[in-house]
CSV table of C-alpha atoms in Angstrom, one decimal:
chain,number,residue,atom,x,y,z
A,1,MET,CA,0.0,0.0,0.0
A,2,ALA,CA,1.4,3.4,-1.0
A,3,PHE,CA,0.4,6.4,1.0
A,4,GLU,CA,1.4,9.5,-0.8
A,5,GLY,CA,-0.4,12.0,1.3
A,6,THR,CA,-3.5,14.0,0.2
A,7,SER,CA,-4.3,17.3,-1.2
A,8,THR,CA,-4.3,18.8,2.3
A,9,TYR,CA,-1.6,16.7,4.0
A,10,VAL,CA,2.1,16.6,3.1
A,11,VAL,CA,3.8,13.3,3.8
A,12,THR,CA,7.6,12.9,4.0
A,13,ASP,CA,9.4,9.9,2.6
A,14,ALA,CA,10.2,8.6,6.1
A,15,LEU,CA,6.6,8.8,7.2
A,16,ARG,CA,5.4,7.2,3.9
A,17,LEU,CA,7.8,4.3,4.5
A,18,ALA,CA,6.6,3.9,8.1
A,19,VAL,CA,3.0,3.6,7.1
A,20,GLU,CA,3.8,1.0,4.4
A,21,ALA,CA,6.0,-0.9,6.9
A,22,ALA,CA,3.3,-1.0,9.6
A,23,VAL,CA,0.7,-2.2,7.0
A,24,THR,CA,3.1,-4.9,5.6
A,25,LEU,CA,3.9,-6.2,9.1
A,26,GLN,CA,0.3,-6.0,10.2
A,27,ARG,CA,1.3,-4.1,13.3
A,28,PRO,CA,0.0,-0.9,14.9
A,29,LEU,CA,1.9,2.2,13.8
A,30,LEU,CA,3.0,4.1,16.9
A,31,VAL,CA,3.6,7.8,16.1
A,32,LYS,CA,5.3,10.3,18.4
A,33,GLY,CA,6.3,13.9,17.8
A,34,GLU,CA,5.8,17.4,19.0
A,35,PRO,CA,2.2,18.5,19.5
A,36,GLY,CA,1.0,20.0,16.2
A,37,THR,CA,3.1,17.9,13.9
A,38,GLY,CA,0.2,16.1,12.4
A,39,LYS,CA,0.0,12.8,14.3
A,40,THR,CA,-3.7,12.7,14.7
A,41,LEU,CA,-4.2,14.2,11.2
A,42,LEU,CA,-2.1,11.3,9.8
A,43,ALA,CA,-4.9,8.8,10.6
A,44,GLU,CA,-7.6,11.1,9.3
A,45,GLU,CA,-5.8,11.6,6.0
A,46,LEU,CA,-4.8,8.0,5.7
A,47,ALA,CA,-8.5,7.0,5.9
A,48,ARG,CA,-9.4,9.7,3.4
A,49,SER,CA,-6.7,8.5,0.9
A,50,LEU,CA,-8.0,4.9,1.2
A,51,ASP,CA,-11.6,6.0,1.0
A,52,THR,CA,-12.5,4.2,4.1
A,53,ARG,CA,-14.0,4.9,7.5
A,54,LEU,CA,-12.0,6.3,10.4
A,55,ILE,CA,-12.8,5.1,13.9
A,56,THR,CA,-11.3,7.2,16.6
A,57,TRP,CA,-10.8,6.3,20.3
A,58,HIS,CA,-9.7,9.3,22.2
A,59,ILE,CA,-7.9,8.3,25.4
A,60,LYS,CA,-8.2,10.1,28.7
A,61,SER,CA,-6.6,9.7,32.0
A,62,THR,CA,-9.6,7.7,33.2
A,63,THR,CA,-9.9,5.4,30.2
A,64,LYS,CA,-9.6,1.7,30.7
A,65,ALA,CA,-8.7,-0.9,28.1
A,66,HIS,CA,-11.9,-2.9,28.4
A,67,GLN,CA,-13.9,0.2,27.3
A,68,GLY,CA,-12.4,-0.2,23.9
A,69,LEU,CA,-13.8,-3.7,23.8
A,70,TYR,CA,-17.2,-3.4,25.4
A,71,GLU,CA,-18.9,-2.4,28.7
A,72,TYR,CA,-21.7,-4.4,30.4
A,73,ASP,CA,-24.3,-2.0,31.8
A,74,ALA,CA,-25.4,-4.0,34.9
A,75,VAL,CA,-26.9,-0.9,36.6
A,76,SER,CA,-29.4,-0.3,33.7
A,77,ARG,CA,-30.3,-3.9,33.6
A,78,LEU,CA,-31.0,-4.0,37.4
A,79,ARG,CA,-33.2,-0.9,37.1
A,80,ASP,CA,-35.1,-2.3,34.1
A,81,SER,CA,-35.7,-5.5,35.9
A,82,GLN,CA,-37.2,-3.6,38.8
A,83,LEU,CA,-39.4,-1.7,36.4
A,84,GLY,CA,-40.4,-4.8,34.5
A,85,VAL,CA,-39.0,-3.6,31.2
A,86,GLU,CA,-39.3,-6.0,28.3
A,87,GLY,CA,-36.1,-7.7,27.1
A,88,VAL,CA,-34.3,-7.4,30.4
A,89,HIS,CA,-33.4,-11.1,30.3
A,90,GLU,CA,-31.5,-10.6,27.1
A,91,VAL,CA,-27.9,-9.7,28.2
A,92,ARG,CA,-27.0,-8.4,24.7
A,93,ASN,CA,-29.3,-5.5,25.2
A,94,TYR,CA,-27.0,-4.2,27.9
A,95,ILE,CA,-23.7,-4.7,26.1
A,96,ASN,CA,-22.2,-1.4,24.9
A,97,LYS,CA,-19.7,-2.0,22.1
A,98,GLY,CA,-16.4,-0.2,22.2
A,99,LYS,CA,-14.2,1.2,19.4
A,100,LEU,CA,-12.3,-2.0,18.9
A,101,TRP,CA,-15.5,-4.0,18.6
A,102,GLU,CA,-16.7,-1.5,16.1
A,103,ALA,CA,-13.6,-1.8,14.0
A,104,PHE,CA,-13.5,-5.6,14.2
A,105,GLU,CA,-17.1,-6.0,13.0
A,106,SER,CA,-16.8,-3.6,10.1
A,107,ASP,CA,-17.6,-4.9,6.7
A,108,GLU,CA,-14.6,-3.1,5.3
A,109,ARG,CA,-11.0,-2.5,6.4
A,110,VAL,CA,-11.1,0.7,8.5
A,111,VAL,CA,-8.4,2.9,10.0
A,112,LEU,CA,-8.5,2.8,13.8
A,113,LEU,CA,-7.0,5.7,15.7
A,114,ILE,CA,-6.0,5.2,19.3
A,115,ASP,CA,-5.3,8.8,20.1
A,116,GLU,CA,-2.8,9.9,22.9
A,117,ILE,CA,-2.4,6.5,24.5
A,118,ASP,CA,0.1,7.9,27.0
A,119,LYS,CA,-2.6,9.8,28.8
A,120,ALA,CA,-4.0,6.5,30.3
A,121,ASP,CA,-2.7,4.4,33.1
A,122,ILE,CA,0.7,2.7,32.5
A,123,GLU,CA,-1.1,-0.7,32.4
A,124,PHE,CA,-3.5,0.4,29.6
A,125,PRO,CA,-1.2,-0.5,26.7
A,126,ASN,CA,-0.4,-4.0,28.1
A,127,ASP,CA,-4.1,-4.7,28.7
A,128,LEU,CA,-4.6,-4.5,24.9
A,129,LEU,CA,-1.7,-6.7,23.8
A,130,GLN,CA,-3.7,-9.9,23.2
A,131,GLU,CA,-6.6,-8.1,21.4
A,132,LEU,CA,-4.2,-6.2,19.1
A,133,ASP,CA,-2.1,-9.3,18.4
A,134,ARG,CA,-4.9,-11.8,17.8
A,135,MET,CA,-7.5,-9.5,16.5
A,136,GLU,CA,-10.1,-11.0,18.7
A,137,PHE,CA,-11.5,-10.9,22.2
A,138,TYR,CA,-14.0,-12.9,24.3
A,139,VAL,CA,-17.3,-11.5,25.7
A,140,TYR,CA,-17.9,-13.3,29.0
A,141,GLU,CA,-21.5,-12.1,29.5
A,142,THR,CA,-22.7,-13.5,26.1
A,143,ASP,CA,-20.2,-16.3,25.8
A,144,GLN,CA,-19.0,-15.2,22.3
A,145,THR,CA,-15.7,-14.4,20.6
A,146,VAL,CA,-15.5,-11.3,18.5
A,147,ARG,CA,-13.0,-11.7,15.7
A,148,ALA,CA,-12.0,-9.0,13.2
A,149,ARG,CA,-13.6,-9.5,9.8
A,150,HIS,CA,-10.8,-7.3,8.3
A,151,ARG,CA,-7.6,-6.4,10.1
A,152,PRO,CA,-7.9,-2.6,10.7
A,153,ILE,CA,-5.0,-0.3,10.1
A,154,ILE,CA,-4.2,0.9,13.6
A,155,VAL,CA,-2.5,4.3,14.2
A,156,ILE,CA,-1.5,5.0,17.8
A,157,THR,CA,-0.4,8.5,18.8
A,158,SER,CA,1.7,9.5,21.9
A,159,ASN,CA,2.9,12.8,23.2
A,160,ASN,CA,5.6,11.2,25.3
A,161,GLU,CA,3.9,12.1,28.6
A,162,LYS,CA,5.0,8.8,30.0
A,163,GLU,CA,7.0,5.8,28.9
A,164,LEU,CA,5.2,2.9,27.2
A,165,PRO,CA,5.8,-0.7,28.3
A,166,ASP,CA,8.5,-2.7,26.4
A,167,ALA,CA,6.1,-5.5,25.6
A,168,PHE,CA,3.7,-3.1,23.9
A,169,LEU,CA,6.5,-1.3,22.0
A,170,ARG,CA,7.7,-4.7,20.6
A,171,ARG,CA,4.4,-5.2,18.9
A,172,CYS,CA,4.4,-1.8,17.2
A,173,PHE,CA,6.2,-0.2,14.3
A,174,PHE,CA,7.5,3.1,15.6
A,175,HIS,CA,7.9,6.4,13.9
A,176,TYR,CA,8.9,9.8,15.3
A,177,ILE,CA,7.6,12.8,13.2
A,178,ASP,CA,10.4,15.3,13.2
A,179,PHE,CA,9.4,19.0,13.2
A,180,PRO,CA,9.3,20.1,9.6
A,181,ASP,CA,12.3,21.9,8.1
A,182,ARG,CA,11.7,25.2,6.2
A,183,GLU,CA,11.3,23.4,2.8
A,184,THR,CA,8.6,21.1,4.2
A,185,LEU,CA,6.8,23.9,5.9
A,186,GLN,CA,6.8,25.8,2.7
A,187,GLN,CA,5.1,22.8,1.0
A,188,ILE,CA,2.5,22.6,3.9
A,189,VAL,CA,1.8,26.4,3.5
A,190,ASP,CA,1.4,26.0,-0.3
A,191,VAL,CA,-1.1,23.2,0.3
A,192,HIS,CA,-3.2,25.3,2.6
A,193,PHE,CA,-2.8,28.6,0.8
A,194,PRO,CA,-1.9,28.2,-2.8
A,195,ALA,CA,-2.4,31.9,-3.6
A,196,ILE,CA,-0.5,33.3,-0.7
A,197,ALA,CA,2.0,36.1,-1.4
A,198,PRO,CA,5.6,34.7,-1.4
A,199,ARG,CA,6.9,37.7,0.5
A,200,LEU,CA,4.4,37.1,3.3
A,201,VAL,CA,5.4,33.4,3.6
A,202,SER,CA,9.1,34.2,3.6
A,203,GLN,CA,8.8,36.8,6.3
A,204,ALA,CA,6.4,34.8,8.4
A,205,LEU,CA,8.6,31.7,8.3
A,206,GLU,CA,11.6,33.8,9.4
A,207,VAL,CA,9.7,35.1,12.4
A,208,PHE,CA,8.3,31.6,13.1
A,209,PHE,CA,11.7,29.9,13.3
A,210,ASP,CA,13.1,32.8,15.3
A,211,LEU,CA,10.4,32.2,17.9
A,212,ARG,CA,11.0,28.5,18.0
A,213,GLN,CA,14.7,29.1,18.6
A,214,ALA,CA,14.1,31.6,21.5
A,215,PRO,CA,16.0,30.2,24.5
A,216,GLY,CA,13.8,29.1,27.4
A,217,LEU,CA,10.5,29.1,25.5
A,218,ARG,CA,8.0,26.8,27.3
A,219,LYS,CA,5.8,26.0,24.3
A,220,LYS,CA,7.3,26.3,20.9
A,221,PRO,CA,4.7,27.3,18.2
A,222,SER,CA,3.6,24.3,16.1
A,223,THR,CA,2.8,23.7,12.4
A,224,SER,CA,-0.9,24.0,13.0
A,225,GLU,CA,-0.4,27.3,14.8
A,226,LEU,CA,1.7,28.6,11.9
A,227,VAL,CA,-1.2,27.8,9.5
A,228,ASP,CA,-3.6,29.7,11.8
A,229,TRP,CA,-1.3,32.7,12.0
A,230,LEU,CA,-0.9,32.9,8.3
A,231,LYS,CA,-4.7,32.7,7.8
A,232,LEU,CA,-5.0,35.7,10.1
A,233,LEU,CA,-2.2,37.6,8.4
A,234,MET,CA,-3.7,37.1,5.0
A,235,ALA,CA,-7.0,38.7,6.2
A,236,ASP,CA,-5.3,41.8,7.9
A,237,GLU,CA,-3.2,44.1,5.7
A,238,LEU,CA,-2.2,46.2,8.7
A,239,ALA,CA,-0.8,43.1,10.4
A,240,GLN,CA,1.1,42.3,7.2
A,241,GLU,CA,2.7,45.7,7.1
A,242,ALA,CA,3.6,45.4,10.7
A,243,LEU,CA,5.3,42.1,10.0
A,244,TYR,CA,7.2,43.5,7.0
A,245,GLN,CA,8.5,46.5,9.0
A,246,ARG,CA,9.1,44.5,12.2
A,247,ASP,CA,11.7,45.9,14.5
A,248,PRO,CA,13.8,43.1,16.2
A,249,SER,CA,13.8,45.2,19.3
A,250,LYS,CA,10.0,44.8,19.5
A,251,ALA,CA,9.1,41.6,21.4
A,252,ILE,CA,5.9,40.3,19.9
A,253,PRO,CA,5.0,39.9,16.2
A,254,PRO,CA,1.5,41.0,15.0
A,255,LEU,CA,-1.4,38.6,15.9
A,256,ALA,CA,1.0,36.6,18.1
A,257,GLY,CA,-1.9,35.1,20.0
A,258,ALA,CA,-2.0,32.4,17.3
A,259,LEU,CA,1.6,31.5,18.1
A,260,ILE,CA,2.3,32.3,21.8
A,261,LYS,CA,0.0,30.5,24.2
A,262,ASN,CA,1.0,31.6,27.7
A,263,GLU,CA,2.0,34.6,29.7
A,264,GLN,CA,5.4,33.2,30.6
A,265,ASP,CA,6.5,33.0,27.0
A,266,THR,CA,5.2,36.5,26.4
A,267,ALA,CA,7.2,37.8,29.3
A,268,LEU,CA,10.3,35.9,28.1
A,269,LEU,CA,10.1,37.4,24.6
A,270,GLU,CA,9.7,40.9,26.0
A,271,ARG,CA,12.8,40.4,28.2
A,272,LEU,CA,14.7,39.2,25.1
A,273,ALA,CA,13.6,42.2,23.1
A,274,PHE,CA,14.6,44.5,26.0
A,275,MET,CA,18.1,43.0,25.9
A,276,VAL,CA,18.3,43.6,22.1
A,277,ARG,CA,17.3,47.3,22.6
A,278,ARG,CA,19.8,47.7,25.3
A,279,GLN,CA,22.6,46.1,23.1
A,280,ASN,CA,21.6,48.3,20.1
A,281,ASN,CA,21.6,51.5,22.2
A,282,GLY,CA,25.1,50.8,23.6
A,283,PRO,CA,26.5,51.7,27.0
A,284,ARG,CA,25.4,55.0,28.5
A,285,ARG,CA,27.9,57.7,29.1
């Protein structure tokens, strides 16, 4: 299977090969990288390129592995039995299917995204090992085995908030999405804004990379934030002029709220700008 990206998603050679390797090996593709580098979007665009359905399981700190398989709603069944509701003796009526079950019973091969797996408890990945390996699981309440009709393409994302177990890592094909270089960012911008002025892109990328290289920055601006910033700049001619005439001794670029997301980084940039002004003015006599 060749994944060449889509009209709205630029894929590097390394990422393309990683997708192909994971599909060939029939293993989940574990993707890490800075926030905003397109990890989640990869699964969405992969499903789009294959013209198939995307099933997304968003992981939270309270998520348990069995929720991806199914949940038995015993409380509702007890309540219905007290009320004399019809069908209460049929256990199947109280089985809520999870995202893995949904992917396994699909009539077509789907893309299954397990998003931000590192948010869950450390045991969460290990609790899914058998199901992801064998592509089946057992439902005790109904005495049935659910097997995948078609092996889904599984994309798992992680923001590196915690280490994943070795046993889980052995069963995945791993790829780290490096932050795009200037040439790749240019391609991404061209995809989103084909008619954008070259001067605006050039100046914006210059400022963008300067911000990312600022020492001590708590949150570096991401690719998605660059796209948002450019969209705002294109709609505001005054902001464009302010960008073109930007003084290095001024801390914050126009419409910087799309790039800088906390007050600590704002204060840091202001301090750095003050140091530039002080250096340019020279020592007082």
